[in-house]
Amino acid sequence: MKKLNGKVVDEEELEELEEEKEKVVETYSNGVGVSFGFPQPDQNLVVGYALTVKKETSFLKPNFRGLARTKGIKFVCIDVNRPLSDQGPFDVVLHKLLAKEWCEIIEDYRHKHPEVTVLDPPDAIQHLRNRKSMLQGVVDLNLSDCHGKVGVPRQIVVTKDPSSIPYEVTKAGLKLPLVAKPLLVDGTAKSHKLFVAYDQLSLAELEPPLVLQEFVNHGGIVFKVYIVGESITVVKRFSLPNHGKRDLSKVAGMYPVPRVSSYLSSAEDADLDPSIAEHPPRPLLEKLATELRRRLGLRLFNIDMIREHGTRDVFYVIDINYFPGYGKMPDYERVFTEFLLSLVQSKYKESTFLKSSF
């Protein structure tokens, strides 16, 4: 472990930060930096943020800060070592810190400062930190009238010793191969390490607590559906290939799954079969996003979605993530800037309505 600007970072995070720093230098050399390419009007919207060093670097890039500044948005780093109420004043607070102490601080702040928009409520975020509860809001959705069906792959939660896993899988009637995911999503690299188990013997090598999810053939494509308030952006990424019966007879053991979030896994420009590459129907996505925003109580999240191979309208949600890597979303600077401005506009309309009611 090393320290950067007084914050503790691991080797992997430090390496990623160095890569981001190179991109920032390149941006400045092209004359598009925060101070070079953007006018600087008087600020009228203050956004406080509490993010990890890694998240701050990947999200608050120079282009985004510069565009936001032209719209009167100022980003201010929150000092977690000082009382939050002594800082600001803020119009909006963006945060993605997972410590229990921070969650208590931001929850208390929300109640004491209802005039500030907190993105998002910590109790709602907690719902997505457990893969058992994460997909519960999708299970009983009825979207059959929206040009498609959305479900969740069959799965079980295992919290006992590894030797019990083969029995639990057989008891639940799950079919191999199975995708193994850590039960808790705690922001560590380990919580994103997934494995595919191809036989019963390999199941005993897994480390509970975890979720075992049936693998659904999906043409090797996953749809990353980014939600920013009312905005929906879909990006195709490469995923695991289909598995046929003949393939399964030749494969045994357990294999790690590459991170789908990698830039290198983008499938936007690939020459793919239209039946695989076609995005989910827009009406379906709009209905799904609306329902999940309401059920989860969140405005910043993304949905990992797959289409069952051989079908056109059968989809599965396999993961939901809070405040994902928006820096990898096309045109995120504009989308997020407009979203922040819309929060202020809605507050103004609400305030005007309340005043006119008296």
Coordinates of C-alpha atoms in Angstrom, one line a residue, residues 30 39 43-45 78 81 101 113 124 135 165 168 172 184 197 257-258 288 291 299 307:
N30 CA -4.4 19.4 -27.1
P39 CA -15.0 30.2 -20.3
Q43 CA -20.9 29.8 -10.3
N44 CA -24.5 29.2 -9.4
L45 CA -24.5 25.4 -8.6
I78 CA -15.7 17.2 0.7
N81 CA -12.2 14.6 8.4
E101 CA -19.3 5.8 9.5
H113 CA -30.4 19.6 5.2
A124 CA -30.9 2.7 -1.0
L135 CA -31.9 -8.3 -8.3
I165 CA -22.0 -26.3 -2.5
E168 CA -26.9 -27.1 -2.6
A172 CA -31.9 -26.4 -6.2
L184 CA -21.1 -8.7 -1.1
A197 CA -17.6 -23.5 -12.8
V257 CA -14.2 -14.2 -15.9
P258 CA -12.5 -11.1 -17.4
L288 CA -37.4 -1.1 -16.8
E291 CA -39.5 0.8 -12.4
R299 CA -30.9 7.9 -9.8
R307 CA -30.4 -11.3 -24.5

